[in-house]
CSV table of C-alpha atoms and ligand atoms in Angstrom, one decimal:
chain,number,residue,atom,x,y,z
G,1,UNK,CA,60.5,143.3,41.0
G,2,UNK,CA,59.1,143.0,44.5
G,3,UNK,CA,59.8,139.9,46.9
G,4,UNK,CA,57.3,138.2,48.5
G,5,UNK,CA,57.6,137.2,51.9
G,6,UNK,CA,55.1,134.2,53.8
G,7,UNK,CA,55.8,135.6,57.3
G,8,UNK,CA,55.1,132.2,60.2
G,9,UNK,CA,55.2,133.8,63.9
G,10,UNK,CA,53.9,130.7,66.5
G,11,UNK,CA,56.4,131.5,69.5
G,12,UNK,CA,54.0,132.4,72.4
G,13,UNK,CA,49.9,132.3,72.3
G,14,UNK,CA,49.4,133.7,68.6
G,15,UNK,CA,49.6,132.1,65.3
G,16,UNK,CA,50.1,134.5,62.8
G,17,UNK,CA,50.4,135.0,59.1
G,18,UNK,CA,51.8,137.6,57.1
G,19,UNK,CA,52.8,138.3,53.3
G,20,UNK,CA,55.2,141.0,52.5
G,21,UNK,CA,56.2,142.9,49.3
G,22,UNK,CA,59.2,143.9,49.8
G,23,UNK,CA,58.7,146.5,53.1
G,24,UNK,CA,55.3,146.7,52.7
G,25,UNK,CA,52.4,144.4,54.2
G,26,UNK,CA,49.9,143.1,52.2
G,27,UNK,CA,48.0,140.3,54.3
G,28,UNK,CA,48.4,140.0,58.9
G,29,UNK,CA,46.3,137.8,60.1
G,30,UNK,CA,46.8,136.9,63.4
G,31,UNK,CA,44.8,134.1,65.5
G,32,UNK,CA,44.5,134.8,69.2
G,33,UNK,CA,44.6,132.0,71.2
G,34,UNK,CA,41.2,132.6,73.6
G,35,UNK,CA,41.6,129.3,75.8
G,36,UNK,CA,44.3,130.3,78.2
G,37,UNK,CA,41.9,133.1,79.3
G,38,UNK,CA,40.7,130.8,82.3
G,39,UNK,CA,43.9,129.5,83.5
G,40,UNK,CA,45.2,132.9,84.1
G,41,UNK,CA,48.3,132.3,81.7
G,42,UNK,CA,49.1,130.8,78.6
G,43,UNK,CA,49.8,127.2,79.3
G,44,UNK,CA,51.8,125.0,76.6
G,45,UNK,CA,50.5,121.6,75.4
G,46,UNK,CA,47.0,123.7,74.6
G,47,UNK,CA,49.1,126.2,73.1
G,48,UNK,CA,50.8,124.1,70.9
G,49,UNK,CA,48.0,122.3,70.0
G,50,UNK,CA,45.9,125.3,68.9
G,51,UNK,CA,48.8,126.4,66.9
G,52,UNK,CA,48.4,123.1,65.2
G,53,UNK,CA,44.9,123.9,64.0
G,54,UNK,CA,45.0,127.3,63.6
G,55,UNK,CA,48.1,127.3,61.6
G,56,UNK,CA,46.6,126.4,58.1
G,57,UNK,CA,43.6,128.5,57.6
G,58,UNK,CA,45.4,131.4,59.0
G,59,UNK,CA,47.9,130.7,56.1
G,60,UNK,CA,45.3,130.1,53.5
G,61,UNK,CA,43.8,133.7,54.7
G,62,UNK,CA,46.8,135.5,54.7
G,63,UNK,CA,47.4,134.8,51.5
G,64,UNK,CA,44.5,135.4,50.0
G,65,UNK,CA,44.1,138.2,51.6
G,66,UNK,CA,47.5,139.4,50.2
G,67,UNK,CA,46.0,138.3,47.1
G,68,UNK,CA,49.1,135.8,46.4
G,69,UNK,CA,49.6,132.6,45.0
G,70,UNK,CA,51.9,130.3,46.9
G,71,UNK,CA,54.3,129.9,43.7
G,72,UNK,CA,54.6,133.6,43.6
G,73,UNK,CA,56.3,133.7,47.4
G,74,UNK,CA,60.2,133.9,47.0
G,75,UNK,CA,61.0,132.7,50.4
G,76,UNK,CA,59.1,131.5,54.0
G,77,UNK,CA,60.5,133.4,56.9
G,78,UNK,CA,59.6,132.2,60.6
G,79,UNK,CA,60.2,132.6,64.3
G,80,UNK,CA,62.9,130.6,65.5
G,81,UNK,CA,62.9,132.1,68.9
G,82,UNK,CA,63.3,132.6,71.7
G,83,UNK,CA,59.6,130.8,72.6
G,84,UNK,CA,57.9,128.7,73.7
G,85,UNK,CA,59.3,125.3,72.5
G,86,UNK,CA,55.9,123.3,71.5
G,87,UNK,CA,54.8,125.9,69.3
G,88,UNK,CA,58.2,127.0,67.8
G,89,UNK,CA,58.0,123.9,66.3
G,90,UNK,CA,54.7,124.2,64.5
G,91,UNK,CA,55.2,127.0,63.0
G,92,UNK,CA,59.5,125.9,62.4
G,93,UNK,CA,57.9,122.3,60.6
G,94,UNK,CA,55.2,123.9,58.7
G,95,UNK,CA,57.5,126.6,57.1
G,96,UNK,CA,60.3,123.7,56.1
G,97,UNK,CA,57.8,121.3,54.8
G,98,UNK,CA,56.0,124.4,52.7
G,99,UNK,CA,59.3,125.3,51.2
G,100,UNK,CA,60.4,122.3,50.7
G,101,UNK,CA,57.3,121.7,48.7
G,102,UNK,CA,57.6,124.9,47.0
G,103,UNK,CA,61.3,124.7,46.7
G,104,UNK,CA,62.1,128.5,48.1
G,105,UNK,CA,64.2,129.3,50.8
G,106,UNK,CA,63.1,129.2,54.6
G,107,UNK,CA,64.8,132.3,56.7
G,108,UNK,CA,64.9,132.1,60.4
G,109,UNK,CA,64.1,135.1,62.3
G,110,UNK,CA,64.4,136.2,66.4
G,111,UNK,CA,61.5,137.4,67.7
G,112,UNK,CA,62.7,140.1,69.4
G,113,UNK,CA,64.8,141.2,66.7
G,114,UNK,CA,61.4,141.5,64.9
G,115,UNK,CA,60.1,143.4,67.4
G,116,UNK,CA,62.6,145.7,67.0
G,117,UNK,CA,62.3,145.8,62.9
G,118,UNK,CA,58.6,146.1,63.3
G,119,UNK,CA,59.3,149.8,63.0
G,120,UNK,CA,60.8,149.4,59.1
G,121,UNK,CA,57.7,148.2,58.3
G,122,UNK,CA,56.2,151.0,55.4
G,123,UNK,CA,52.8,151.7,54.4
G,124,UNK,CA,51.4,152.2,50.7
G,125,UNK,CA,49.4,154.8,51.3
G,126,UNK,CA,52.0,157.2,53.3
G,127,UNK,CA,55.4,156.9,53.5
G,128,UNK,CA,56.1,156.5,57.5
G,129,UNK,CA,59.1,157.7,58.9
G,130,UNK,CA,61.9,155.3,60.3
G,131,UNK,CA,64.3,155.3,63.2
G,132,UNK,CA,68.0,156.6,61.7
G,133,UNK,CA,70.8,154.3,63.0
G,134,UNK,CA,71.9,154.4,65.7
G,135,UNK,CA,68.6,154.2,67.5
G,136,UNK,CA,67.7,153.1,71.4
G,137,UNK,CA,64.6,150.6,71.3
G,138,UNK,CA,62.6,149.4,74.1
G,139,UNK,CA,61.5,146.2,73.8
G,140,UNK,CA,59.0,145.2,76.3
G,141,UNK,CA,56.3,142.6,75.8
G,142,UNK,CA,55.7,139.5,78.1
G,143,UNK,CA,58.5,137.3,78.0
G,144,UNK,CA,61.3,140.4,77.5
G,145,UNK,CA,62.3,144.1,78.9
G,146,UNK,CA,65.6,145.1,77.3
G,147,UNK,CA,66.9,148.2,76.2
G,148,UNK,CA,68.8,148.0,72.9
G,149,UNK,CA,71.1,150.3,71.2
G,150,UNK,CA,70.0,149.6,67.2
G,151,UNK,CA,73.6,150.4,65.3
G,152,UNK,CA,72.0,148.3,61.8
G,153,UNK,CA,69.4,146.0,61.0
G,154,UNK,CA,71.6,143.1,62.7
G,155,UNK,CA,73.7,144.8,64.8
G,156,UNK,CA,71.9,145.1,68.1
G,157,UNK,CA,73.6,145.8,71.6
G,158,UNK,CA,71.2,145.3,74.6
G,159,UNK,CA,72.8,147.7,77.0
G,160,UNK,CA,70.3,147.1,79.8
G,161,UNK,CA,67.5,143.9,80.5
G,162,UNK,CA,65.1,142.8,83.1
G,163,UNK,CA,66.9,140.7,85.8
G,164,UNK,CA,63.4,138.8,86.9
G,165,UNK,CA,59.8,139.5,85.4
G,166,UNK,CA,59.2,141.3,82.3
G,167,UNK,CA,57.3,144.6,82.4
G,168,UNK,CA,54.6,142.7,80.7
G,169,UNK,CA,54.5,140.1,83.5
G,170,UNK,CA,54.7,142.8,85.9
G,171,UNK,CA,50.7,144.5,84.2
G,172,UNK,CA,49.7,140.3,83.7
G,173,UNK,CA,50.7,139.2,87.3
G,174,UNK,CA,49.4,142.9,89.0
G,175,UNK,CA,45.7,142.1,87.2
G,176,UNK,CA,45.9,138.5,88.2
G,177,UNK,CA,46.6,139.6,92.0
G,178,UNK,CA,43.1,142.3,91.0
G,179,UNK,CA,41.2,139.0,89.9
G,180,UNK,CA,41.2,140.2,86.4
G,181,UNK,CA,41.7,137.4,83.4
G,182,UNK,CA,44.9,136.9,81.4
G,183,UNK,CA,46.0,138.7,79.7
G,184,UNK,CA,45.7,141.6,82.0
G,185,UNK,CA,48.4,144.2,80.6
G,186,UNK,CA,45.3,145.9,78.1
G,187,UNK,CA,42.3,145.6,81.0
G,188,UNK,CA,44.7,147.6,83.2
G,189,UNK,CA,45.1,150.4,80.6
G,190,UNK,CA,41.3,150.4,79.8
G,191,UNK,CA,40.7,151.1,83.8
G,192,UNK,CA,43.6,153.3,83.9
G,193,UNK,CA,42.0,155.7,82.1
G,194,UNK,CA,39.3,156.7,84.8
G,195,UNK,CA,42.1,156.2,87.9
G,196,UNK,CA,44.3,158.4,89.8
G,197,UNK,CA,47.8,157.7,89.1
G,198,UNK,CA,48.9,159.0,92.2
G,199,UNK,CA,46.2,157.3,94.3
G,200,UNK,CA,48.2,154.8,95.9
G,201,UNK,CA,52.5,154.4,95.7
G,202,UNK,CA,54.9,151.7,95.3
G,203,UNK,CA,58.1,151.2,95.3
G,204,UNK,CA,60.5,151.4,92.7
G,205,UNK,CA,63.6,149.1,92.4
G,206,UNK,CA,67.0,150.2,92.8
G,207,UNK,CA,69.2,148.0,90.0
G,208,UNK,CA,72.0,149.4,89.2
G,209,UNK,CA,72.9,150.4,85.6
G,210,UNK,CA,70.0,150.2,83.1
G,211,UNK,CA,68.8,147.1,84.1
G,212,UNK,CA,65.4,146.4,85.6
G,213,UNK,CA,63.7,144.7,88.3
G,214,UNK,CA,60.0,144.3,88.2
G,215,UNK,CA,59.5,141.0,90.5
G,216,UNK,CA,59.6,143.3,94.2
G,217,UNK,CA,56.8,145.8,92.8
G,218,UNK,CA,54.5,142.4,91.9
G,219,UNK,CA,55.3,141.3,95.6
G,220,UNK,CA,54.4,144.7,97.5
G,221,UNK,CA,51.1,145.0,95.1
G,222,UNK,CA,50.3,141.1,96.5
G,223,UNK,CA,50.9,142.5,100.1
G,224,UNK,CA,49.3,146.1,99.9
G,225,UNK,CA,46.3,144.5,97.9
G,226,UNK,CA,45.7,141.4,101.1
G,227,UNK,CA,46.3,144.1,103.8
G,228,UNK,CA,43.5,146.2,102.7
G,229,UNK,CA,41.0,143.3,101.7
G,230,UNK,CA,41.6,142.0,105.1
G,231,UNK,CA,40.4,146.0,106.1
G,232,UNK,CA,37.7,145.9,103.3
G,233,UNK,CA,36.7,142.8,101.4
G,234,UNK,CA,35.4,145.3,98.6
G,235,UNK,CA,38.8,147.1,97.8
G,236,UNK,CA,40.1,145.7,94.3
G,237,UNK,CA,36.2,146.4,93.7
G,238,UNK,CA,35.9,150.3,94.6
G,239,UNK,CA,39.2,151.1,93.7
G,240,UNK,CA,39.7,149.0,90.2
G,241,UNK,CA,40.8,152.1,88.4
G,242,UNK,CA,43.0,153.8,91.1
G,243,UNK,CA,44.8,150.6,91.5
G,244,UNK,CA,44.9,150.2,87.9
G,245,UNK,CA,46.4,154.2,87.2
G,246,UNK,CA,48.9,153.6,90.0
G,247,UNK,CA,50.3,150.7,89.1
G,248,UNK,CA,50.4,151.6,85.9
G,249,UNK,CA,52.1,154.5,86.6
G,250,UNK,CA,54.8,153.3,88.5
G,251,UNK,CA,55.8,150.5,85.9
G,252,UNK,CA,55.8,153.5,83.3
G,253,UNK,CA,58.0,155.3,85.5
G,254,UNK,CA,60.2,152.5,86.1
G,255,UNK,CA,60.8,151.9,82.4
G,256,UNK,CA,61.5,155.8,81.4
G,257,UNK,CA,64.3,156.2,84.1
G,258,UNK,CA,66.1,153.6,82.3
G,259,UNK,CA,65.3,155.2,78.8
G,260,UNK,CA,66.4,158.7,79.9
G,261,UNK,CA,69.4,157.0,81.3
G,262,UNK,CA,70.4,155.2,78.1
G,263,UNK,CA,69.6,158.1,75.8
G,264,UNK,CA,71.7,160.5,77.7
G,265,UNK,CA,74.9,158.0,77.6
G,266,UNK,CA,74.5,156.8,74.4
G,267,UNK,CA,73.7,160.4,73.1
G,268,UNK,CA,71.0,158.9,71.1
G,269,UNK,CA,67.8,160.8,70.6
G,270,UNK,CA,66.0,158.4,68.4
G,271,UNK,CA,64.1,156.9,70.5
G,272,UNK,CA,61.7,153.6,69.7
G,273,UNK,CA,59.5,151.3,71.6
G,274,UNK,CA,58.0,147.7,70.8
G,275,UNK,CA,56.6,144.5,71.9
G,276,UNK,CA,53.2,144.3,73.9
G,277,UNK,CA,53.9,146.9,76.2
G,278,UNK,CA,54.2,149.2,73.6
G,279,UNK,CA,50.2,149.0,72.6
G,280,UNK,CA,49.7,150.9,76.4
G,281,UNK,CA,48.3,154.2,76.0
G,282,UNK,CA,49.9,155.8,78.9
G,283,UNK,CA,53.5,154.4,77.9
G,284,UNK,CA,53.1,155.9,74.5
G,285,UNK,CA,51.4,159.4,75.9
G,286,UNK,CA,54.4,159.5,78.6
G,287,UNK,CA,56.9,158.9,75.5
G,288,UNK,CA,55.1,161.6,73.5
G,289,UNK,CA,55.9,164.3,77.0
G,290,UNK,CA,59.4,163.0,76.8
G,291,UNK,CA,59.8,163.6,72.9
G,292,UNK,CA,58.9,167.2,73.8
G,293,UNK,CA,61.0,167.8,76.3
G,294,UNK,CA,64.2,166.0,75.7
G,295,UNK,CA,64.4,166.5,71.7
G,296,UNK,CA,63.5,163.0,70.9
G,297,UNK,CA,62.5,161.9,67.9
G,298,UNK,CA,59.8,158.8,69.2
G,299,UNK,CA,58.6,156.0,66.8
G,300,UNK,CA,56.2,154.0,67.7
G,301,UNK,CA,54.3,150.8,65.7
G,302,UNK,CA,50.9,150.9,64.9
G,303,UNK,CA,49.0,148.6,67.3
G,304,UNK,CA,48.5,145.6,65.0
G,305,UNK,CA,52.8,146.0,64.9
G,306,UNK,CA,53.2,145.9,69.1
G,307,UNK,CA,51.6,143.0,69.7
G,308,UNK,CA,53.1,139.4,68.1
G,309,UNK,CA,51.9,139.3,64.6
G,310,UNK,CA,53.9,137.5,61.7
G,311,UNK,CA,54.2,141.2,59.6
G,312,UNK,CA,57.4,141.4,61.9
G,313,UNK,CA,58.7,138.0,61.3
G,314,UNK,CA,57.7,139.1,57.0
G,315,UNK,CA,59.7,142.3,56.9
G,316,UNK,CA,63.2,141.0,58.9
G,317,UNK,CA,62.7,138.0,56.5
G,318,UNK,CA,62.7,140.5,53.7
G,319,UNK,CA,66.3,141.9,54.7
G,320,UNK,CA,67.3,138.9,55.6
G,321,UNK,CA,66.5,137.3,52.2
G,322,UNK,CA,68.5,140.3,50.6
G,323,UNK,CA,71.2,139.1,52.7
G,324,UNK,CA,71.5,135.8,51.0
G,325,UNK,CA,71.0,134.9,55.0
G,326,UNK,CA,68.6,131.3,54.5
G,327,UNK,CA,68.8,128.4,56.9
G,328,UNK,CA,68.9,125.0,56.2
G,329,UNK,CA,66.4,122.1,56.6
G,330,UNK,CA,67.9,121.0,59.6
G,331,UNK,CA,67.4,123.9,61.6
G,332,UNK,CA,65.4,124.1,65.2
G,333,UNK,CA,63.6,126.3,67.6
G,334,UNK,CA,65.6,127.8,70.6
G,335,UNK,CA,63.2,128.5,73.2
G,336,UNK,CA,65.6,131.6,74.8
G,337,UNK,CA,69.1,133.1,74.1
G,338,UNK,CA,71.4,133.2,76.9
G,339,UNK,CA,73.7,136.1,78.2
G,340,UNK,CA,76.1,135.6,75.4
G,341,UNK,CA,73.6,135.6,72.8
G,342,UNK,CA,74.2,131.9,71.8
G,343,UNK,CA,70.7,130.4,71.7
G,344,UNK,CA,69.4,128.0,74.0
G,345,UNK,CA,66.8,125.1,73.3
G,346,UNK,CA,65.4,123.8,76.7
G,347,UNK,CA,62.3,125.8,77.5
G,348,UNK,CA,62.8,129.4,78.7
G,349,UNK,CA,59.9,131.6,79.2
W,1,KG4,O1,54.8,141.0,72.5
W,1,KG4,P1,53.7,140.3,73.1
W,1,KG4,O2,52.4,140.2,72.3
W,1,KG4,O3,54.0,138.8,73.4
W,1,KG4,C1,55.3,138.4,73.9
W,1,KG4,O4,56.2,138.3,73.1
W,1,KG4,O5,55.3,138.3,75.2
W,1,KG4,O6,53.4,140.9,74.5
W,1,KG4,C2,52.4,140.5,75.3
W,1,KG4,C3,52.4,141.3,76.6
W,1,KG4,C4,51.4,140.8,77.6
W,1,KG4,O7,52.1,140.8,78.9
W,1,KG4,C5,50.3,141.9,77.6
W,1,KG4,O8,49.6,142.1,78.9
W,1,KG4,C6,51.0,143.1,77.2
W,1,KG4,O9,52.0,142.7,76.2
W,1,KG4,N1,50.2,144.2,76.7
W,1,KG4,C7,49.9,145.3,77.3
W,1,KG4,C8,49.0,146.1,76.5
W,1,KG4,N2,48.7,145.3,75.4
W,1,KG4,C9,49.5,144.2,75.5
W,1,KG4,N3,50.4,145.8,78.5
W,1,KG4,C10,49.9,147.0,78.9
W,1,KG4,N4,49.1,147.8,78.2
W,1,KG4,C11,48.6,147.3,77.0
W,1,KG4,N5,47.7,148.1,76.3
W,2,ZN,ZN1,56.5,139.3,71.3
């Protein structure tokens, strides 16, 4: 018999809804949040708010889509966290109150432990291959930029993390300096593709260990980009996809040194990647090189998988639920986890 899943993933500026039969997807519909566009970042209240409309017909399609009845679904699985508090709790009410109303179990899930389980998710059609444990993921979206050593499906280790901006923040906050809108991460690969990489250089961090920095390369873009406006008002103009390349470039180069680093002390050669970040072409070509020439098997989500969708939040609910691992009607959103993994509830993003 297969169990069906209602994935719920409201944590950032998506409201998404999944079904799941057992490891396989059968609806993800995800509802993309166009309004924070104009302010140049996703801002809260309007966030939460849209969650609050979007949040039932998204459902309703998911599931018919999936082809489901709501009685069918054994349990409601749902991002608890980390988030952004507002909207946490949109989609953390409407799965209680649906369960409750159904009388299945509700299963909390991490987001960025979905991220990471993104890559068990099968298809139908083909049987994809999946990361043997112990794997190294890199999990880079907006909010996060960690490097974790997979040992089981709950028994992460991040070994190395962002100290300031995530690598996502880093492509957002380098379009925003070009004038381009939010969120900037995918118009930086489109231009990429016609730039020279090596056009222009910046300066990579020196942090110690595998943790990363991004926060000093977002400042020297700022300063390099107003010194040569000041020389030509035109530059972020006539140079869109040489700025876009290089910068590009160096935040991919930033991110593999790490990788290379932790695969090579942890002697692990599967190698995976998720989160946001993950949808950039350039990351997953420069991934592909390193496969080649470091023996590393690389596994990569499809693109609807990278970004946040609720199929994530489905599929860890599913080995969750064979866990026996439900939560009660009393629990709430965290909006971040601190340094000792114990979760945190004040906003955090
Ligand atoms: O995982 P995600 O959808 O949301 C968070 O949990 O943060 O990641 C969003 C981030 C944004 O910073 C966005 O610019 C970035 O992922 N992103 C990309 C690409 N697609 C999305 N960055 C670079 N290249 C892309 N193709
Ligand atoms: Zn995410």
């Amino acid at each position: 018999m297969s169990i069906y899943i209602l994935g719920i993933e409201s944590s950032c500026d998506d409201t998404s809804a999944a079904v799941s039969s057992d490891t396989n997807i059968l609806a993800n519909v995800v509802a993309t949040q166009d309004i924070h566009t104009k302010y140049g970042g996703v801002v809260p209240e309007l966030a939460s708010r849209a969650h609050q409309q979007n949040i039932v017909p998204v459902i309703d399609i998911a599931l018919k889509r999936a082809n489901i009845r709501k009685n069918q679904l054994h349990a409601i699985a749902f991002t608890r966290g980390p988030g952004l508090l507002g909207s946490l709790l949109v989609g953390t009410s409407f799965a209680k109150s649906m369960a409750l109303g159904l009388d299945i179990p509700i299963i909390s899930v991490d987001h960025l432990d979905a991220h990471i389980l993104a890559h068990f998710i099968q298809d139908k059609q083909q049987a994809r291959a999946v990361p043997a444990f112990p794997f190294l993921c890199l999990t880079v979206s907006g909010g996060h930029t960690q490097i974790v050593l997979v040992k089981d499906h709950f028994d992460f280790e991040i070994v190395g993390k962002t100290i300031d901006d995530a690598a996502g923040e880093a492509f957002d906050k380098a379009a925003k300096i070009m004038g381009l809108p939010y969120p900037g991460g995918p118009i930086i690969d489109k231009y990429a593709h016609t730039g020279d990489p090596q056009a222009f250089r910046f300066p990579e961090p020196r942090v110690p260990g595998l943790d990363y920095s991004f926060s000093g390369l977002k400042t020297s873009f700022l300063y390099f980009i107003r010194d040569r406006i000041e020389e030509n008002s035109d530059f972020i103009q006539k140079n869109m996809a040489d700025l876009s390349a290089s910068i590009q470039y160096t935040i991919i180069s930033i991110l593999m040194k790490k990788l290379r680093q932790a695969a090579s002390l942890y002697k692990v050669r599967d190698i995976a990647i998720a989160g946001g970040v993950s949808a950039n072409s350039e990351l997953r070509n420069t991934l592909k090189k390193a496969s080649a020439a470091l023996g590393w098997n690389i596994y990569v989500p499809e693109f609807e998988y990278c970004t946040d969708n609720a199929a994530m939040i489905a599929v860890t609910g599913y080995f969750k639920y064979l866990k026996g691992d439900f939560a009660g009607q009393d629990v709430s959103p965290y909006a971040r986890k601190s340094e000792d993994g114990s979760r945190k509830s004040e906003e955090g993003r």
